[in-house]
mmCIF file of C-alpha atoms in Angstrom:
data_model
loop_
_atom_site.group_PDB
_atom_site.id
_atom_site.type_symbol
_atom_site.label_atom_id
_atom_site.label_comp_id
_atom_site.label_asym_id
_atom_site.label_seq_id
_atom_site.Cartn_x
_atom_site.Cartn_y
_atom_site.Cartn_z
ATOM 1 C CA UNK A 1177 17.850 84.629 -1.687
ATOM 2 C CA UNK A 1178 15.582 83.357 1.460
ATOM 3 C CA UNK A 1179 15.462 79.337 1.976
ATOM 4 C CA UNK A 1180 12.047 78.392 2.141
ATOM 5 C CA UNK A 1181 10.273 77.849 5.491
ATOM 6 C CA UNK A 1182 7.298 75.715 6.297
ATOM 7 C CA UNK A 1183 5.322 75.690 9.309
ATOM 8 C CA UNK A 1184 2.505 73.882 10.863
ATOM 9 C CA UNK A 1185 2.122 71.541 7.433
ATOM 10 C CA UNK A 1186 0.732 67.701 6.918
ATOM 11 C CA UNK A 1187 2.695 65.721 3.804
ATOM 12 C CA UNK A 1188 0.670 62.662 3.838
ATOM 13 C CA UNK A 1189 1.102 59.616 1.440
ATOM 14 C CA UNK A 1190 3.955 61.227 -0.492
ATOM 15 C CA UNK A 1191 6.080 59.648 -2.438
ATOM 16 C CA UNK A 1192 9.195 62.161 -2.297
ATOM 17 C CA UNK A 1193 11.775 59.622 -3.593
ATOM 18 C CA UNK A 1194 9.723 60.226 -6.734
ATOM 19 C CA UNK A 1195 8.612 64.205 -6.517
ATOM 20 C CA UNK A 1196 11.217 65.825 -4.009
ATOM 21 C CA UNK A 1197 9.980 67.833 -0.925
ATOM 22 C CA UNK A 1198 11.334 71.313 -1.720
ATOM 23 C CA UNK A 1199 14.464 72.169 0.050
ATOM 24 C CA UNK A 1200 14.248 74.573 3.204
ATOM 25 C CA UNK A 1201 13.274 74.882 6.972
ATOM 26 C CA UNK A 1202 10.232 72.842 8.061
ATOM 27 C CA UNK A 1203 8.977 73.575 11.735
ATOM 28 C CA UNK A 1204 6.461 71.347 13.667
ATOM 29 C CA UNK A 1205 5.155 69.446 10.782
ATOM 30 C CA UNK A 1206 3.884 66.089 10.168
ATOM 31 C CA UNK A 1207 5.378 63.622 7.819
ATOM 32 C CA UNK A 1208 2.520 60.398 7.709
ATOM 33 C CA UNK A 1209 2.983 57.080 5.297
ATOM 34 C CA UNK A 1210 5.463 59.346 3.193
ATOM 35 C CA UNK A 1211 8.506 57.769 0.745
ATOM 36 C CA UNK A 1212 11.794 59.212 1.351
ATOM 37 C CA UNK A 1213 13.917 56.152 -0.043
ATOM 38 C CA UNK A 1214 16.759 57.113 -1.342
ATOM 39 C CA UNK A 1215 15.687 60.995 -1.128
ATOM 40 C CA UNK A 1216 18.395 63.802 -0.450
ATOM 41 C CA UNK A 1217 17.860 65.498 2.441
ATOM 42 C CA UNK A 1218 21.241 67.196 2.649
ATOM 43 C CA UNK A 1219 21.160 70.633 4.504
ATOM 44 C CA UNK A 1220 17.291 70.511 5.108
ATOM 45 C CA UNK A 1221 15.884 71.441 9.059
ATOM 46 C CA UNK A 1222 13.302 69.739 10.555
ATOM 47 C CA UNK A 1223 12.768 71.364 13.914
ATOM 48 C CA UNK A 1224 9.792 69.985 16.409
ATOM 49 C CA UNK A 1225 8.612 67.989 13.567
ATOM 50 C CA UNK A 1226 7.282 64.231 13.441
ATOM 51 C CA UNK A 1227 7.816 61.352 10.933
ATOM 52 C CA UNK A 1228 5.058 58.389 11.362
ATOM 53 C CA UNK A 1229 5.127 55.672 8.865
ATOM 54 C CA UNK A 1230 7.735 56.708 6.382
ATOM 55 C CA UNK A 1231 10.051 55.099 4.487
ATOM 56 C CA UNK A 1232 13.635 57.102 5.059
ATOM 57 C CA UNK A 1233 15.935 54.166 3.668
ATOM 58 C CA UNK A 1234 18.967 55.157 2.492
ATOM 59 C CA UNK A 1235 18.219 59.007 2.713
ATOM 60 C CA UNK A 1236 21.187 61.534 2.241
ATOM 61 C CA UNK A 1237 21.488 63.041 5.353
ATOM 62 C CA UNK A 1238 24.603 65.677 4.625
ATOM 63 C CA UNK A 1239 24.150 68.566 6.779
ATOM 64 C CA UNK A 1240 20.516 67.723 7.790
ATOM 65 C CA UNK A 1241 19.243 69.380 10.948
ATOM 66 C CA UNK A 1242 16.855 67.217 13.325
ATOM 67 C CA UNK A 1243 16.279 69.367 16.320
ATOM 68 C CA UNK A 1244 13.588 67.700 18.694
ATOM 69 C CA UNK A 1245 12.238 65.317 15.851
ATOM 70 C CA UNK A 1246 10.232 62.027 16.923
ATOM 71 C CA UNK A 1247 10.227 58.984 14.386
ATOM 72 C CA UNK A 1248 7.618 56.590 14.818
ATOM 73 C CA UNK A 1249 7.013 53.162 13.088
ATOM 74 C CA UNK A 1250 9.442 54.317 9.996
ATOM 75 C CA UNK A 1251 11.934 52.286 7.813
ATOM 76 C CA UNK A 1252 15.175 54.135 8.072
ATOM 77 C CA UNK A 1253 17.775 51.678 6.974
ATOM 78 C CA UNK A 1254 21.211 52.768 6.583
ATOM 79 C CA UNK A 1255 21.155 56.312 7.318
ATOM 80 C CA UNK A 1256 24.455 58.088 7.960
ATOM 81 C CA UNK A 1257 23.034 60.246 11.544
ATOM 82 C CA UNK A 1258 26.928 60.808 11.692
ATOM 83 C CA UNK A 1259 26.669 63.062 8.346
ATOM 84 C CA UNK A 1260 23.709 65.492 9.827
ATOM 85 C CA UNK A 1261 24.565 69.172 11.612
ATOM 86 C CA UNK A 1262 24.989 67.939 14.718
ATOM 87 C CA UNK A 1263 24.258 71.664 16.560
ATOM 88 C CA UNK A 1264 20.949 71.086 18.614
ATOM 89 C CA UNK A 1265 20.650 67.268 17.273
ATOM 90 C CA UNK A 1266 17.691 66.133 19.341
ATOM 91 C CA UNK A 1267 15.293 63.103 18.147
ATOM 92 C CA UNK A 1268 13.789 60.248 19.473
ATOM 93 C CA UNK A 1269 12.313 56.706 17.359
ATOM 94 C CA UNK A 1270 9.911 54.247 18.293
ATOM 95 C CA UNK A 1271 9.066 51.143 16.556
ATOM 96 C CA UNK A 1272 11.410 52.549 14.101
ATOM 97 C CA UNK A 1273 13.524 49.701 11.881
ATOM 98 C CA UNK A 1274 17.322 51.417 12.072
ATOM 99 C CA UNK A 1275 19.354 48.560 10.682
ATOM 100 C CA UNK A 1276 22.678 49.844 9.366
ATOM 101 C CA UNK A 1277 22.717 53.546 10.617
ATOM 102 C CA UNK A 1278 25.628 55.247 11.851
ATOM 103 C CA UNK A 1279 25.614 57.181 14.998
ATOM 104 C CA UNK A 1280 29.622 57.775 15.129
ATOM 105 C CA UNK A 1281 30.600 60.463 17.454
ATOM 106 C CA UNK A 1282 27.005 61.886 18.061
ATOM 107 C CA UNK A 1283 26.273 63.454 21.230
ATOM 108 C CA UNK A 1284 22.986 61.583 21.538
ATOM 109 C CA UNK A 1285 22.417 62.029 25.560
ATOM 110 C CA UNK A 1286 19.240 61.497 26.628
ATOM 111 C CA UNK A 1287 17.859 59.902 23.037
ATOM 112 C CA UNK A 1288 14.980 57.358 23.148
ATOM 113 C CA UNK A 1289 14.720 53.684 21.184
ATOM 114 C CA UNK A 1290 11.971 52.487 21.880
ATOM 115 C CA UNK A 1291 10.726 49.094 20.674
ATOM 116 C CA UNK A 1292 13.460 49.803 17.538
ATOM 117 C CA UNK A 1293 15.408 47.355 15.972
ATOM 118 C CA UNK A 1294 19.125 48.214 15.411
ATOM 119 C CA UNK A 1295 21.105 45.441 13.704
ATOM 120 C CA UNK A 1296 24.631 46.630 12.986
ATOM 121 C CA UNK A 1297 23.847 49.848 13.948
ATOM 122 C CA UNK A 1298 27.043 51.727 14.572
ATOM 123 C CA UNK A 1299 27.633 54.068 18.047
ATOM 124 C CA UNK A 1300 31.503 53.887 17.966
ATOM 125 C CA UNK A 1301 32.643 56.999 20.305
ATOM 126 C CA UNK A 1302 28.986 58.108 20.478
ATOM 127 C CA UNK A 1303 28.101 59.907 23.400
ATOM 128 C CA UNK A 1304 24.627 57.708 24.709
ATOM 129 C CA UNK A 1305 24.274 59.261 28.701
ATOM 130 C CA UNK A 1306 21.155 58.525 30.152
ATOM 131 C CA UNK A 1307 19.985 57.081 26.039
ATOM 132 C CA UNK A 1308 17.496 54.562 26.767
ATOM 133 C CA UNK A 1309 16.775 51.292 24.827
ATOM 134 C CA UNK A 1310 13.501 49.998 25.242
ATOM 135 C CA UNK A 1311 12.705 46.441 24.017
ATOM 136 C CA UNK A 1312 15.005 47.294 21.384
ATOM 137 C CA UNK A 1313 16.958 44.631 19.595
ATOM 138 C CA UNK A 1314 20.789 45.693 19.312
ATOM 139 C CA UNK A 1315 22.078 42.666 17.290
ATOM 140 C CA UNK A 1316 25.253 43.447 15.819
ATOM 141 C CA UNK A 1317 25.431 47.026 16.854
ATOM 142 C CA UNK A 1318 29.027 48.004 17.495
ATOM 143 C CA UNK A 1319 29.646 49.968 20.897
ATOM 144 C CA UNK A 1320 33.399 50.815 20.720
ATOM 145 C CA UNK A 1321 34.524 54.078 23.076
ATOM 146 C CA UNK A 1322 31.022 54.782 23.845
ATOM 147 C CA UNK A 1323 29.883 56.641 26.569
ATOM 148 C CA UNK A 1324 27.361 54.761 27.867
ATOM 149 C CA UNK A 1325 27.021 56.402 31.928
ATOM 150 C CA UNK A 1326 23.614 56.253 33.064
ATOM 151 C CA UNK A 1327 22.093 54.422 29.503
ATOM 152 C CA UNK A 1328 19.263 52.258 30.181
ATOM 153 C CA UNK A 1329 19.446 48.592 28.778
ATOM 154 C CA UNK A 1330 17.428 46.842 31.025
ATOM 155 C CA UNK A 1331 14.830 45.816 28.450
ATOM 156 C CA UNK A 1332 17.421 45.747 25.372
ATOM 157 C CA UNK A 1333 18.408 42.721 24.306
ATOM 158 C CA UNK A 1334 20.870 40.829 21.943
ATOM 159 C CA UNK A 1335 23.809 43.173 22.541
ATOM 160 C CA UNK A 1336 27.055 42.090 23.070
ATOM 161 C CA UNK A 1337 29.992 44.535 23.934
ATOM 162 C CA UNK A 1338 33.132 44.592 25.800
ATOM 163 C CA UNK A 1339 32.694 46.814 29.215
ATOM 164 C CA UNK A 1340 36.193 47.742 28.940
ATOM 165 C CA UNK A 1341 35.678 49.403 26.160
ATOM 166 C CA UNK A 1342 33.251 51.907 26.991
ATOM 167 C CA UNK A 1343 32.498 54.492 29.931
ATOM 168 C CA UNK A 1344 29.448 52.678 31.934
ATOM 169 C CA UNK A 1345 29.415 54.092 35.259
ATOM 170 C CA UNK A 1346 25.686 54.014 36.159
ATOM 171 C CA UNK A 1347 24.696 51.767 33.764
ATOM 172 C CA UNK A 1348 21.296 49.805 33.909
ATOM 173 C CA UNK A 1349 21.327 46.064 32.823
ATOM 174 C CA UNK A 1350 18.852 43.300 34.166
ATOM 175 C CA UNK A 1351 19.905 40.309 35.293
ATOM 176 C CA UNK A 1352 18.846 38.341 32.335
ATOM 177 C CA UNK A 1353 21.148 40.068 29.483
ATOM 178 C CA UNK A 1354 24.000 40.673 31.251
ATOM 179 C CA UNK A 1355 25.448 38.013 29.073
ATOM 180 C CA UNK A 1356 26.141 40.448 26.605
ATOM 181 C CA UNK A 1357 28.606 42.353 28.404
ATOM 182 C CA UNK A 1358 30.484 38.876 29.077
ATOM 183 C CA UNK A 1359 30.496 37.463 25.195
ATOM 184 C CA UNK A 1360 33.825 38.956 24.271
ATOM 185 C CA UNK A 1361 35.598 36.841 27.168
ATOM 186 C CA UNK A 1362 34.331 33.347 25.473
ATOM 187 C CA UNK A 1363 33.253 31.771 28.863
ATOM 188 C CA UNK A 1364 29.992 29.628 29.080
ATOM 189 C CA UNK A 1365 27.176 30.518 30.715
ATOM 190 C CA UNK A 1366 24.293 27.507 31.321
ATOM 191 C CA UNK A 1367 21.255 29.884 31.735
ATOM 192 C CA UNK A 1368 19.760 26.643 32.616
ATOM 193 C CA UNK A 1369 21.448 25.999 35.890
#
């Protein structure tokens, strides 16, 4: 039997948490103000496709493929990433509320936050090269033998994470929150003086 395969399709103000989006491929469509809470996505493919607005909380994520997928101003909390296919895993978020979401052991190089915020968001052993964080708030988010070479956190802020633990070679902080690589050392610093 063929899995269904959608192309070139808008899904606007949906509500699939109550009617479920059918189960298949979809390729370069647009998800706009749609309801996924608590939806199960588990071994759908989104390739080249776009989610703006959308409520994701809490979606089932088992198997999912998101190859090249952009998220913009979308709810997504608590989403396992860690659960999807992670063959061609490409996607970037902006404005995009990620509180709770796992990331563990994703290869993630390259990935875009932009203006996100990420409370206890989880990248243990994820592989973030060249990621960039822009004006994204990182509160809480665990970085534990990340690779973080070449990641951009010049504009991130309320990190804190112990450079020892992680690669950083090439790594871009600005002057104002390096702080956060010193918390974990419990020493003082009067930003004041």
């Amino acid at each position: 039997m063929n899995s269904l395969y959608i192309s070139e399709q808008n899904f606007n103000h949906i509500a699939f948490s109550e009617s479920p989006l059918q189960s298949g491929e979809y390729e370069n469509c647009i998800f706009k103000n749609c309801n996924f809470e608590y939806a199960d996505l588990s071994g759908f493919k989104f390739n080249d496709c776009g989610f703006t607005d959308c409520n994701l909380t809490m979606v089932k994520l088992n198997s999912t493929a998101f190859r090249d997928v952009s998220f913009k101003d979308s709810k997504m909390l608590g989403l396992a990433f860690d659960s999807c296919n992670d063959f061609g895993l490409s996607f970037k978020f902006e404005n995009c509320i990620l509180n709770n979401s796992i990331f563990y052991k994703l290869s993630l190089r390259k990935t875009v936050f932009k203006d996100c915020i990420l409370h206890e968001a989880d990248f243990s052993e994820t592989d973030l090269r060249n990621a960039t964080f822009l004006n994204s708030d990182l509160s809480g988010a665990t970085f534990d033998r990340t690779n973080l070479e070449q990641a951009d956190f010049r504009t991130a802020y309320n990190f804190a994470f112990n450079p020892e633990n992680n690669k950083m070679k090439g790594a871009k902080f600005s002057a104002s929150n390096l702080s956060g690589l010193l918390l974990h050392h419990n020493i003082i610093i009067d930003k004041n003086a």
